[in-house]
Amino acid sequence: MRHKRTTSGAALAVGALAIAGLALAPTAVAVTPDTATITADCGTFGGGEATLTATQDGTAATITVNSSAITAPIALGEDSISSTLTLVTAGGGTTAFTGTENPAMAAGDPVTVGPLAGTVASGDSLEAFGGSLRMTVIGITITCTATGPQSPGPFVFD
């Protein structure tokens, strides 16, 4: 009987610790919306619709840019594009997301860059319209700008 009580007590203690761990675990933060679309103009390099996907973990945030309308001019190796996405804040400033992350792409493939890393504060509202995406590929800089506000609206970080 004594063994049964010890086992029950241990199970109760483990259960209490698990519940306490859940109560003390940091709450998940989220950015809304997590996906937005823009129409981008990249000058002589083309343009069209692009999708921006945002994630957040505390003050760290990432944004990935995908576009089937903007294509790779030549075959590009993995992590060969240096990118800076500058978004406009509601207060009129800017926030930059940078990185060299991209998948390998064949000539004509849709362009994907990111996740590009940046820092945000709770309540930040960031919009692509008025900002830019600068990509440097084999020494050539391509600048894309949004031709209008992103849809469904700016990214708002928790």
PDB file of C-alpha atoms in Angstrom:
ATOM      1  CA  MET A   1       0.000   0.000   0.000  1.00  0.00           C
ATOM      2  CA  ARG A   2       2.850   2.351   0.821  1.00  0.00           C
ATOM      3  CA  HIS A   3       4.254   1.993  -2.753  1.00  0.00           C
ATOM      4  CA  LYS A   4       0.875   2.926  -4.237  1.00  0.00           C
ATOM      5  CA  ARG A   5       0.672   6.138  -2.151  1.00  0.00           C
ATOM      6  CA  THR A   6       4.205   7.177  -3.131  1.00  0.00           C
ATOM      7  CA  THR A   7       3.421   6.651  -6.810  1.00  0.00           C
ATOM      8  CA  SER A   8       0.175   8.605  -6.526  1.00  0.00           C
ATOM      9  CA  GLY A   9       1.959  11.413  -4.668  1.00  0.00           C
ATOM     10  CA  ALA A  10       4.677  11.553  -7.334  1.00  0.00           C
ATOM     11  CA  ALA A  11       2.080  11.672 -10.111  1.00  0.00           C
ATOM     12  CA  LEU A  12       0.263  14.491  -8.307  1.00  0.00           C
ATOM     13  CA  ALA A  13       3.518  16.437  -7.902  1.00  0.00           C
ATOM     14  CA  VAL A  14       4.391  16.019 -11.595  1.00  0.00           C
ATOM     15  CA  GLY A  15       0.895  17.167 -12.574  1.00  0.00           C
ATOM     16  CA  ALA A  16       1.120  20.230 -10.325  1.00  0.00           C
ATOM     17  CA  LEU A  17       4.527  21.127 -11.795  1.00  0.00           C
ATOM     18  CA  ALA A  18       3.171  20.774 -15.335  1.00  0.00           C
ATOM     19  CA  ILE A  19       0.258  23.094 -14.549  1.00  0.00           C
ATOM     20  CA  ALA A  20       2.570  25.613 -12.880  1.00  0.00           C
ATOM     21  CA  GLY A  21       4.858  25.461 -15.927  1.00  0.00           C
ATOM     22  CA  LEU A  22       1.956  26.280 -18.214  1.00  0.00           C
ATOM     23  CA  ALA A  23       0.902  29.180 -16.031  1.00  0.00           C
ATOM     24  CA  LEU A  24       4.431  30.624 -16.026  1.00  0.00           C
ATOM     25  CA  ALA A  25       5.180  29.959 -19.730  1.00  0.00           C
ATOM     26  CA  PRO A  26       5.557  33.119 -21.792  1.00  0.00           C
ATOM     27  CA  THR A  27       2.467  33.985 -23.744  1.00  0.00           C
ATOM     28  CA  ALA A  28       2.644  33.674 -27.503  1.00  0.00           C
ATOM     29  CA  VAL A  29       2.867  36.905 -29.409  1.00  0.00           C
ATOM     30  CA  ALA A  30       1.370  37.446 -32.787  1.00  0.00           C
ATOM     31  CA  VAL A  31       1.435  39.836 -35.661  1.00  0.00           C
ATOM     32  CA  THR A  32      -1.799  40.639 -37.476  1.00  0.00           C
ATOM     33  CA  PRO A  33      -2.285  40.140 -40.288  1.00  0.00           C
ATOM     34  CA  ASP A  34       0.430  37.530 -40.710  1.00  0.00           C
ATOM     35  CA  THR A  35       0.251  37.793 -44.516  1.00  0.00           C
ATOM     36  CA  ALA A  36      -0.263  40.816 -46.753  1.00  0.00           C
ATOM     37  CA  THR A  37      -0.030  41.490 -50.475  1.00  0.00           C
ATOM     38  CA  ILE A  38       1.382  44.441 -52.357  1.00  0.00           C
ATOM     39  CA  THR A  39       1.903  45.399 -55.964  1.00  0.00           C
ATOM     40  CA  ALA A  40       5.572  46.202 -56.451  1.00  0.00           C
ATOM     41  CA  ASP A  41       7.437  48.145 -59.127  1.00  0.00           C
ATOM     42  CA  CYS A  42      11.041  47.030 -59.582  1.00  0.00           C
ATOM     43  CA  GLY A  43      11.855  49.396 -62.477  1.00  0.00           C
ATOM     44  CA  THR A  44      13.530  47.709 -65.440  1.00  0.00           C
ATOM     45  CA  PHE A  45      13.539  44.416 -63.511  1.00  0.00           C
ATOM     46  CA  GLY A  46       9.735  44.130 -63.669  1.00  0.00           C
ATOM     47  CA  GLY A  47       7.096  44.106 -61.016  1.00  0.00           C
ATOM     48  CA  GLY A  48       3.739  42.732 -59.956  1.00  0.00           C
ATOM     49  CA  GLU A  49       2.064  41.209 -56.955  1.00  0.00           C
ATOM     50  CA  ALA A  50       4.145  40.079 -53.982  1.00  0.00           C
ATOM     51  CA  THR A  51       3.197  38.401 -50.708  1.00  0.00           C
ATOM     52  CA  LEU A  52       4.795  39.411 -47.417  1.00  0.00           C
ATOM     53  CA  THR A  53       4.603  36.903 -44.562  1.00  0.00           C
ATOM     54  CA  ALA A  54       5.439  38.137 -41.056  1.00  0.00           C
ATOM     55  CA  THR A  55       6.259  36.284 -37.838  1.00  0.00           C
ATOM     56  CA  GLN A  56       7.041  37.562 -34.363  1.00  0.00           C
ATOM     57  CA  ASP A  57       8.788  36.200 -31.289  1.00  0.00           C
ATOM     58  CA  GLY A  58       8.944  38.923 -28.636  1.00  0.00           C
ATOM     59  CA  THR A  59      10.810  41.873 -30.129  1.00  0.00           C
ATOM     60  CA  ALA A  60      12.295  39.725 -32.917  1.00  0.00           C
ATOM     61  CA  ALA A  61      10.325  39.620 -36.137  1.00  0.00           C
ATOM     62  CA  THR A  62      10.869  38.224 -39.619  1.00  0.00           C
ATOM     63  CA  ILE A  63       9.317  38.922 -42.982  1.00  0.00           C
ATOM     64  CA  THR A  64       9.545  36.730 -46.080  1.00  0.00           C
ATOM     65  CA  VAL A  65       8.777  38.170 -49.522  1.00  0.00           C
ATOM     66  CA  ASN A  66       7.454  35.904 -52.319  1.00  0.00           C
ATOM     67  CA  SER A  67       6.502  36.959 -55.819  1.00  0.00           C
ATOM     68  CA  SER A  68       5.601  34.908 -58.861  1.00  0.00           C
ATOM     69  CA  ALA A  69       5.362  38.166 -60.876  1.00  0.00           C
ATOM     70  CA  ILE A  70       8.975  39.133 -60.114  1.00  0.00           C
ATOM     71  CA  THR A  71      11.350  36.488 -61.429  1.00  0.00           C
ATOM     72  CA  ALA A  72      15.045  35.703 -61.088  1.00  0.00           C
ATOM     73  CA  PRO A  73      16.940  37.188 -64.053  1.00  0.00           C
ATOM     74  CA  ILE A  74      19.600  34.429 -63.838  1.00  0.00           C
ATOM     75  CA  ALA A  75      20.171  31.258 -61.830  1.00  0.00           C
ATOM     76  CA  LEU A  76      20.909  32.218 -58.227  1.00  0.00           C
ATOM     77  CA  GLY A  77      22.488  30.149 -55.480  1.00  0.00           C
ATOM     78  CA  GLU A  78      20.987  29.649 -52.044  1.00  0.00           C
ATOM     79  CA  ASP A  79      21.564  32.619 -49.693  1.00  0.00           C
ATOM     80  CA  SER A  80      23.124  34.717 -52.480  1.00  0.00           C
ATOM     81  CA  ILE A  81      20.797  37.748 -52.340  1.00  0.00           C
ATOM     82  CA  SER A  82      21.498  40.467 -49.789  1.00  0.00           C
ATOM     83  CA  SER A  83      18.136  42.080 -49.001  1.00  0.00           C
ATOM     84  CA  THR A  84      16.809  44.989 -46.978  1.00  0.00           C
ATOM     85  CA  LEU A  85      13.065  45.476 -46.626  1.00  0.00           C
ATOM     86  CA  THR A  86      12.237  48.908 -45.233  1.00  0.00           C
ATOM     87  CA  LEU A  87       8.716  49.370 -43.868  1.00  0.00           C
ATOM     88  CA  VAL A  88       7.142  52.656 -42.807  1.00  0.00           C
ATOM     89  CA  THR A  89       5.898  53.043 -39.229  1.00  0.00           C
ATOM     90  CA  ALA A  90       2.586  54.687 -38.365  1.00  0.00           C
ATOM     91  CA  GLY A  91       4.581  57.509 -36.753  1.00  0.00           C
ATOM     92  CA  GLY A  92       6.451  58.259 -39.983  1.00  0.00           C
ATOM     93  CA  GLY A  93       9.736  56.496 -39.218  1.00  0.00           C
ATOM     94  CA  THR A  94      11.037  53.300 -40.778  1.00  0.00           C
ATOM     95  CA  THR A  95      11.986  49.807 -39.645  1.00  0.00           C
ATOM     96  CA  ALA A  96      14.439  47.661 -41.616  1.00  0.00           C
ATOM     97  CA  PHE A  97      14.415  43.884 -42.018  1.00  0.00           C
ATOM     98  CA  THR A  98      17.669  42.486 -43.401  1.00  0.00           C
ATOM     99  CA  GLY A  99      19.258  39.206 -44.371  1.00  0.00           C
ATOM    100  CA  THR A 100      20.818  37.024 -47.017  1.00  0.00           C
ATOM    101  CA  GLU A 101      18.287  34.201 -46.886  1.00  0.00           C
ATOM    102  CA  ASN A 102      16.860  32.896 -50.167  1.00  0.00           C
ATOM    103  CA  PRO A 103      16.361  29.507 -51.780  1.00  0.00           C
ATOM    104  CA  ALA A 104      18.310  28.531 -54.901  1.00  0.00           C
ATOM    105  CA  MET A 105      16.446  29.787 -57.982  1.00  0.00           C
ATOM    106  CA  ALA A 106      16.740  28.985 -61.682  1.00  0.00           C
ATOM    107  CA  ALA A 107      16.461  31.800 -64.230  1.00  0.00           C
ATOM    108  CA  GLY A 108      12.781  32.715 -64.493  1.00  0.00           C
ATOM    109  CA  ASP A 109      11.833  31.244 -61.099  1.00  0.00           C
ATOM    110  CA  PRO A 110       9.628  33.309 -58.767  1.00  0.00           C
ATOM    111  CA  VAL A 111      11.713  35.427 -56.384  1.00  0.00           C
ATOM    112  CA  THR A 112      11.691  34.598 -52.668  1.00  0.00           C
ATOM    113  CA  VAL A 113      13.807  36.406 -50.091  1.00  0.00           C
ATOM    114  CA  GLY A 114      13.769  35.861 -46.371  1.00  0.00           C
ATOM    115  CA  PRO A 115      13.106  35.389 -43.659  1.00  0.00           C
ATOM    116  CA  LEU A 116      14.538  38.876 -43.211  1.00  0.00           C
ATOM    117  CA  ALA A 117      15.135  39.757 -39.555  1.00  0.00           C
ATOM    118  CA  GLY A 118      14.153  42.950 -37.756  1.00  0.00           C
ATOM    119  CA  THR A 119      13.278  44.308 -34.338  1.00  0.00           C
ATOM    120  CA  VAL A 120       9.791  45.476 -33.374  1.00  0.00           C
ATOM    121  CA  ALA A 121       8.077  46.875 -30.306  1.00  0.00           C
ATOM    122  CA  SER A 122       4.633  46.046 -29.023  1.00  0.00           C
ATOM    123  CA  GLY A 123       2.081  48.097 -30.946  1.00  0.00           C
ATOM    124  CA  ASP A 124       4.314  48.783 -33.961  1.00  0.00           C
ATOM    125  CA  SER A 125       2.258  49.240 -37.134  1.00  0.00           C
ATOM    126  CA  LEU A 126       4.366  48.672 -40.268  1.00  0.00           C
ATOM    127  CA  GLU A 127       3.379  49.267 -43.901  1.00  0.00           C
ATOM    128  CA  ALA A 128       5.238  48.472 -47.159  1.00  0.00           C
ATOM    129  CA  PHE A 129       3.812  51.478 -49.052  1.00  0.00           C
ATOM    130  CA  GLY A 130       6.377  54.250 -48.783  1.00  0.00           C
ATOM    131  CA  GLY A 131       9.180  51.782 -48.027  1.00  0.00           C
ATOM    132  CA  SER A 132      11.265  49.613 -50.337  1.00  0.00           C
ATOM    133  CA  LEU A 133      12.849  46.234 -50.917  1.00  0.00           C
ATOM    134  CA  ARG A 134      16.497  46.477 -51.964  1.00  0.00           C
ATOM    135  CA  MET A 135      18.089  43.275 -53.243  1.00  0.00           C
ATOM    136  CA  THR A 136      21.736  43.041 -54.230  1.00  0.00           C
ATOM    137  CA  VAL A 137      22.423  40.200 -56.646  1.00  0.00           C
ATOM    138  CA  ILE A 138      25.976  39.652 -57.986  1.00  0.00           C
ATOM    139  CA  GLY A 139      26.763  43.315 -57.369  1.00  0.00           C
ATOM    140  CA  ILE A 140      23.587  44.651 -58.998  1.00  0.00           C
ATOM    141  CA  THR A 141      21.103  46.441 -56.731  1.00  0.00           C
ATOM    142  CA  ILE A 142      17.415  46.077 -57.534  1.00  0.00           C
ATOM    143  CA  THR A 143      14.991  48.364 -55.713  1.00  0.00           C
ATOM    144  CA  CYS A 144      11.297  47.538 -55.572  1.00  0.00           C
ATOM    145  CA  THR A 145       8.631  49.855 -54.167  1.00  0.00           C
ATOM    146  CA  ALA A 146       4.969  49.257 -53.407  1.00  0.00           C
ATOM    147  CA  THR A 147       2.622  51.136 -55.730  1.00  0.00           C
ATOM    148  CA  GLY A 148      -0.104  51.339 -53.073  1.00  0.00           C
ATOM    149  CA  PRO A 149      -0.957  50.282 -49.507  1.00  0.00           C
ATOM    150  CA  GLN A 150      -0.601  46.632 -48.570  1.00  0.00           C
ATOM    151  CA  SER A 151      -3.740  44.551 -48.290  1.00  0.00           C
ATOM    152  CA  PRO A 152      -5.483  43.794 -45.938  1.00  0.00           C
ATOM    153  CA  GLY A 153      -3.558  46.478 -44.008  1.00  0.00           C
ATOM    154  CA  PRO A 154      -0.362  47.198 -42.106  1.00  0.00           C
ATOM    155  CA  PHE A 155       1.329  44.605 -39.907  1.00  0.00           C
ATOM    156  CA  VAL A 156       0.553  45.291 -36.236  1.00  0.00           C
ATOM    157  CA  PHE A 157       2.901  43.610 -33.759  1.00  0.00           C
ATOM    158  CA  ASP A 158       1.869  42.535 -30.242  1.00  0.00           C
TER     159      ASP A 158
END
